[in-house]
């Protein structure tokens, strides 16, 4: 994983990373990925991916409204609010 | 890439992505109310604001409505389905990902039938139907350096319906949308109200040389807020692309916005487009089985679809094609009509004209849908029966219906309170007939001179004099007697 | 039964004393707070101690006792809760600066269950940031020290929860285990740590690291205590779609000291091939103890348990999920956020400056593994390997009831020793990861100390849903090991 890749992934993940860190991470992530290449030795053709460990089946909930919940409490955690809205830096369309 | 030479050789290839909000009580993965137009952030909870530590739980009605839509569109429904995360950052997306469906949607391979000219129909493929959560809403107050986020809409169940690239003209795209909306409303899965955002549409369009399968670059058009704008935006962009290609220039693969004021499409800032959604299975939700019994129950629960209804109205009820189409255009109108018929003993045609006339006028005047009109189908049937029996004129019937809607009275009460019982007494009516003859010597002379139409004017005069209460048949008979015919 | 060491007060005995009015909950909580006051400056197990809240709750409990209405399997028992598990009214930082000051408006299901049984949440324990680490050095606030040797790590990521028990500050704590985060610190701190079958305990209120692997579980100094807390927190919860739908069995009732007829599988990956010689020796002795208790030892050397692929498969699956789970931390809806002029730089500055280095490393790795072009080679490949792990265990459990061996290949290491070498640090989890990948129940129970005095844990892994039997097997071992209630020597100084 080179610096360019690290910077590209960092952009995707919205992580500000300075140049020095980027170089260090590139080296570390390269070593990690190199180590992870050992998986290539395992033949997995035809093996179904296991997104979950068990044979779980999804269950649903009835379409019912719960009593009004803690909207005020949730907004209390928001750093900036305005007239009941969450205020964020200007989005450029 | 070889640039096609001239415009007439090019044909547009159009696909539409339609999002409809499902008509559930609560949101897709939490119990917040699914409601349009509440105060900002009134319907939010830890789940739909993406608090750390919370988990989604699927709304069973949203799943059922999604499956109903898939079935109504003729899709294959799989034995099980799953959800996936679509990852991207945006302030209206609280978790930093949208729970959607990637490779195992609720439905695949359906179609929408478009009625063509002369009874021919055209099948437009529905590539897939999938369930996902809506994002919140952002506002951008002009002149400010901030934007505002309202999460009431975040987590509302959405159904995405992706057409096959089968559409060949903006006009056809428009007809597809009308037919799709009709089907979805029939299946009762969504209000499909574009003004309230419960139906939204993005369009893809590319051009290719006629007869060729090699497409030029595809352009996606967003911000289409009405069916008319879909058509206009497509027409505009097809013209734009045609001009580019004719000049030997390439069309860029890009996303463009429809700018309604300027009536043109313009590119979105390309920086925002650096997307890599990194879909992967939603680990918080296991697979969901779709048991065959559920599919059968939902299929059985689907109402008769518009095409079948149209056929029945024409074939079995003998309605004129235009009337039948007008009734079948919307499920609420069609259902209302059928509930009137169900009251029994009324002629299909007469009821149809009242529904399409008085009832729709009432609905439009009050800005409500047909189900919001305060005329019980049984009352409308009763009024139709009175007309049929000659006890009420057409004109009087309209007044009666308006009175029923306004006052909530029964048909009989409304007729009585308006004093509109028909005058069928010969002696009583004779007075009005004589007065009409005396007042219109010209019409009398014309009639005598062989002008049959003059008789209608005289009947009209009698009706006017009796404020519509006269039995028109009797009035005509008396007039003819007096005129010595 | 071996008599416990001096400083040890079991949760079960505390509860009995409180229920019968022999001690008030207030006395229990005051004593607990006093021990925390004495020991915490040396151990640094807590990120928050809820002094006022715990005393208020103790007063409520005492009033109930006086009124003759007191009940609950944890009545008056102080419980420490890992900081990535939400407790209404207390901060939940996940040991990250990005959640500094965040107060969740709800409690985790497991916490609700503890409170419903009369438990008292005493505070929030330190951990690796978002559970990402094996030493608790990745806490943004402070490292926690191993009570057995203050210059060494307690393991991680539930290091604070393990250290608090080992130091005798609390009899029980809640931790979370994604790839060994309960068992490994339990092993390094000489306490018991249990990771239930995936889905046995609701994840509602656990801040997600890797959703398909995370499980909440108990840590304690006696199997009876641990089984009690496990029974309290296990069971269905409609708010977690991955929670098992059936009610959990009573783990306490299922405890039995007998191992007659039990077949215990032994595999070289977990015994002979373990890196540290002292650990190998202690595990060998532990297996002998199991045999003496009636178990039949079955060698599984014909089965490939794939352990050498565990770390790569796990880190790809876990970090892919983590890269998505941690996307919500953007400073717009909660947390301090880093003020920046525009939206993009608000995102990148908040996340770039407030996440720690290991968290960023893992987000990058996971983002990369899911990105187009690499998704199949890394993420999907790892999911396929995960299937092989599930099948390998199923194969092994056809012939044995449990697999037993080391929890950690090495005992507690020095603070700072591995922190700059991620690959070496990741190797600490090689023996705990396989059960996590397969979603299996597994417990780490103390089996002795190295000549340097460092604790070593015996890991017992069972098939899916065999939680009760796994705990019972560990109980039988504990009965014979003579180590029940053994705390760190430091705990005895404050006895
Ligand atoms: Zn909600």
PDB file of C-alpha atoms in Angstrom, chain C residues 106-226:
ATOM      1  CA  UNK C 106     -30.462   5.040  27.018  1.00  0.00           C
ATOM      2  CA  UNK C 107     -28.887   2.012  28.690  1.00  0.00           C
ATOM      3  CA  UNK C 108     -27.671  -1.135  27.017  1.00  0.00           C
ATOM      4  CA  UNK C 109     -29.902  -4.179  27.300  1.00  0.00           C
ATOM      5  CA  UNK C 110     -27.283  -5.924  29.444  1.00  0.00           C
ATOM      6  CA  UNK C 111     -27.153  -2.923  31.786  1.00  0.00           C
ATOM      7  CA  UNK C 112     -30.941  -2.807  32.055  1.00  0.00           C
ATOM      8  CA  UNK C 113     -30.856  -6.472  33.039  1.00  0.00           C
ATOM      9  CA  UNK C 114     -28.183  -5.879  35.685  1.00  0.00           C
ATOM     10  CA  UNK C 115     -30.176  -2.982  37.142  1.00  0.00           C
ATOM     11  CA  UNK C 116     -33.384  -5.031  37.076  1.00  0.00           C
ATOM     12  CA  UNK C 117     -31.671  -7.648  39.253  1.00  0.00           C
ATOM     13  CA  UNK C 118     -30.580  -5.091  41.817  1.00  0.00           C
ATOM     14  CA  UNK C 119     -27.029  -4.551  40.543  1.00  0.00           C
ATOM     15  CA  UNK C 120     -25.303  -1.216  41.104  1.00  0.00           C
ATOM     16  CA  UNK C 121     -23.279   0.298  38.253  1.00  0.00           C
ATOM     17  CA  UNK C 122     -20.219   1.683  39.999  1.00  0.00           C
ATOM     18  CA  UNK C 123     -18.500   3.229  36.989  1.00  0.00           C
ATOM     19  CA  UNK C 124     -17.203   2.925  33.467  1.00  0.00           C
ATOM     20  CA  UNK C 125     -13.992   1.050  32.803  1.00  0.00           C
ATOM     21  CA  UNK C 126     -11.094   1.890  30.565  1.00  0.00           C
ATOM     22  CA  UNK C 127     -10.487   0.016  27.335  1.00  0.00           C
ATOM     23  CA  UNK C 128      -8.732   0.259  24.023  1.00  0.00           C
ATOM     24  CA  UNK C 129     -10.412   2.963  21.957  1.00  0.00           C
ATOM     25  CA  UNK C 130     -13.638   1.439  20.548  1.00  0.00           C
ATOM     26  CA  UNK C 131     -12.383  -1.967  21.663  1.00  0.00           C
ATOM     27  CA  UNK C 132      -9.517  -1.878  19.180  1.00  0.00           C
ATOM     28  CA  UNK C 133      -6.489  -3.338  20.847  1.00  0.00           C
ATOM     29  CA  UNK C 134      -5.102  -6.041  23.082  1.00  0.00           C
ATOM     30  CA  UNK C 135      -3.435  -4.007  25.810  1.00  0.00           C
ATOM     31  CA  UNK C 136      -5.716  -1.075  26.756  1.00  0.00           C
ATOM     32  CA  UNK C 137      -2.823   1.165  25.739  1.00  0.00           C
ATOM     33  CA  UNK C 138      -4.987   2.455  22.885  1.00  0.00           C
ATOM     34  CA  UNK C 139      -7.208   4.326  25.327  1.00  0.00           C
ATOM     35  CA  UNK C 140      -7.172   8.015  24.438  1.00  0.00           C
ATOM     36  CA  UNK C 141      -7.177   8.843  28.152  1.00  0.00           C
ATOM     37  CA  UNK C 142      -4.667   6.604  29.938  1.00  0.00           C
ATOM     38  CA  UNK C 143      -3.280   3.107  29.978  1.00  0.00           C
ATOM     39  CA  UNK C 144      -4.585   0.687  32.591  1.00  0.00           C
ATOM     40  CA  UNK C 145      -2.018  -1.285  34.574  1.00  0.00           C
ATOM     41  CA  UNK C 146      -2.040  -4.973  35.305  1.00  0.00           C
ATOM     42  CA  UNK C 147      -2.696  -5.371  39.050  1.00  0.00           C
ATOM     43  CA  UNK C 148      -0.290  -8.331  39.103  1.00  0.00           C
ATOM     44  CA  UNK C 149       2.543  -6.173  37.803  1.00  0.00           C
ATOM     45  CA  UNK C 150       1.919  -2.476  37.415  1.00  0.00           C
ATOM     46  CA  UNK C 151       4.556  -2.175  34.709  1.00  0.00           C
ATOM     47  CA  UNK C 152       2.655  -4.568  32.511  1.00  0.00           C
ATOM     48  CA  UNK C 153      -0.499  -4.288  30.438  1.00  0.00           C
ATOM     49  CA  UNK C 154      -3.771  -5.806  31.620  1.00  0.00           C
ATOM     50  CA  UNK C 155      -4.530  -7.024  28.108  1.00  0.00           C
ATOM     51  CA  UNK C 156      -7.411  -5.655  26.128  1.00  0.00           C
ATOM     52  CA  UNK C 157      -9.555  -4.353  24.997  1.00  0.00           C
ATOM     53  CA  UNK C 158     -11.591  -4.894  28.211  1.00  0.00           C
ATOM     54  CA  UNK C 159      -8.451  -4.201  30.280  1.00  0.00           C
ATOM     55  CA  UNK C 160     -10.181  -1.905  32.757  1.00  0.00           C
ATOM     56  CA  UNK C 161     -12.940  -4.427  33.421  1.00  0.00           C
ATOM     57  CA  UNK C 162     -10.398  -7.220  34.008  1.00  0.00           C
ATOM     58  CA  UNK C 163      -8.073  -5.094  36.155  1.00  0.00           C
ATOM     59  CA  UNK C 164     -10.939  -3.808  38.324  1.00  0.00           C
ATOM     60  CA  UNK C 165     -11.873  -7.393  39.184  1.00  0.00           C
ATOM     61  CA  UNK C 166      -8.262  -8.555  39.616  1.00  0.00           C
ATOM     62  CA  UNK C 167      -7.561  -5.683  42.006  1.00  0.00           C
ATOM     63  CA  UNK C 168     -10.653  -6.575  44.045  1.00  0.00           C
ATOM     64  CA  UNK C 169     -12.332  -3.250  43.327  1.00  0.00           C
ATOM     65  CA  UNK C 170     -15.485  -4.984  42.079  1.00  0.00           C
ATOM     66  CA  UNK C 171     -16.555  -8.615  42.080  1.00  0.00           C
ATOM     67  CA  UNK C 172     -18.037  -8.400  38.585  1.00  0.00           C
ATOM     68  CA  UNK C 173     -17.712  -6.353  35.456  1.00  0.00           C
ATOM     69  CA  UNK C 174     -19.103  -6.274  31.949  1.00  0.00           C
ATOM     70  CA  UNK C 175     -16.783  -6.357  28.996  1.00  0.00           C
ATOM     71  CA  UNK C 176     -17.130  -6.880  25.288  1.00  0.00           C
ATOM     72  CA  UNK C 177     -15.343  -9.421  23.164  1.00  0.00           C
ATOM     73  CA  UNK C 178     -14.841  -9.046  19.428  1.00  0.00           C
ATOM     74  CA  UNK C 179     -11.743 -11.174  18.891  1.00  0.00           C
ATOM     75  CA  UNK C 180     -10.799 -11.971  22.477  1.00  0.00           C
ATOM     76  CA  UNK C 181     -11.348  -8.678  24.271  1.00  0.00           C
ATOM     77  CA  UNK C 182     -12.895 -10.342  27.330  1.00  0.00           C
ATOM     78  CA  UNK C 183     -10.899 -13.586  27.441  1.00  0.00           C
ATOM     79  CA  UNK C 184      -7.418 -12.225  26.763  1.00  0.00           C
ATOM     80  CA  UNK C 185      -7.450  -9.526  29.502  1.00  0.00           C
ATOM     81  CA  UNK C 186      -9.089 -12.045  31.856  1.00  0.00           C
ATOM     82  CA  UNK C 187      -6.203 -14.390  31.160  1.00  0.00           C
ATOM     83  CA  UNK C 188      -3.559 -11.689  31.613  1.00  0.00           C
ATOM     84  CA  UNK C 189      -5.171 -10.406  34.830  1.00  0.00           C
ATOM     85  CA  UNK C 190      -5.882 -13.819  36.357  1.00  0.00           C
ATOM     86  CA  UNK C 191      -9.677 -13.566  36.375  1.00  0.00           C
ATOM     87  CA  UNK C 192     -12.510 -15.334  34.584  1.00  0.00           C
ATOM     88  CA  UNK C 193     -13.870 -13.910  31.358  1.00  0.00           C
ATOM     89  CA  UNK C 194     -16.727 -15.385  29.366  1.00  0.00           C
ATOM     90  CA  UNK C 195     -17.677 -14.681  25.769  1.00  0.00           C
ATOM     91  CA  UNK C 196     -21.155 -16.105  25.102  1.00  0.00           C
ATOM     92  CA  UNK C 197     -22.366 -17.584  21.811  1.00  0.00           C
ATOM     93  CA  UNK C 198     -22.902 -14.813  19.257  1.00  0.00           C
ATOM     94  CA  UNK C 199     -26.448 -13.600  19.840  1.00  0.00           C
ATOM     95  CA  UNK C 200     -26.810 -14.968  23.389  1.00  0.00           C
ATOM     96  CA  UNK C 201     -26.587 -11.443  24.820  1.00  0.00           C
ATOM     97  CA  UNK C 202     -28.229  -8.496  23.087  1.00  0.00           C
ATOM     98  CA  UNK C 203     -25.800  -6.011  21.575  1.00  0.00           C
ATOM     99  CA  UNK C 204     -28.293  -3.183  22.051  1.00  0.00           C
ATOM    100  CA  UNK C 205     -26.355  -0.391  23.720  1.00  0.00           C
ATOM    101  CA  UNK C 206     -22.925  -1.783  22.916  1.00  0.00           C
ATOM    102  CA  UNK C 207     -21.119   0.706  20.696  1.00  0.00           C
ATOM    103  CA  UNK C 208     -20.359  -1.395  17.642  1.00  0.00           C
ATOM    104  CA  UNK C 209     -16.815  -2.246  16.628  1.00  0.00           C
ATOM    105  CA  UNK C 210     -17.527  -5.275  14.437  1.00  0.00           C
ATOM    106  CA  UNK C 211     -21.210  -6.102  14.518  1.00  0.00           C
ATOM    107  CA  UNK C 212     -20.944  -9.728  13.417  1.00  0.00           C
ATOM    108  CA  UNK C 213     -18.357 -10.490  16.114  1.00  0.00           C
ATOM    109  CA  UNK C 214     -19.098  -8.244  19.108  1.00  0.00           C
ATOM    110  CA  UNK C 215     -20.525  -9.861  22.218  1.00  0.00           C
ATOM    111  CA  UNK C 216     -21.044  -8.521  25.713  1.00  0.00           C
ATOM    112  CA  UNK C 217     -19.932 -10.841  28.489  1.00  0.00           C
ATOM    113  CA  UNK C 218     -19.085 -11.007  32.198  1.00  0.00           C
ATOM    114  CA  UNK C 219     -15.762 -10.953  34.013  1.00  0.00           C
ATOM    115  CA  UNK C 220     -15.381 -12.053  37.623  1.00  0.00           C
ATOM    116  CA  UNK C 221     -13.217 -13.887  40.101  1.00  0.00           C
ATOM    117  CA  UNK C 222     -15.465 -16.916  40.647  1.00  0.00           C
ATOM    118  CA  UNK C 223     -17.303 -19.077  38.160  1.00  0.00           C
ATOM    119  CA  UNK C 224     -20.457 -18.882  40.249  1.00  0.00           C
ATOM    120  CA  UNK C 225     -20.393 -15.081  40.037  1.00  0.00           C
ATOM    121  CA  UNK C 226     -19.660 -15.128  36.321  1.00  0.00           C
TER     122      UNK C 226
END
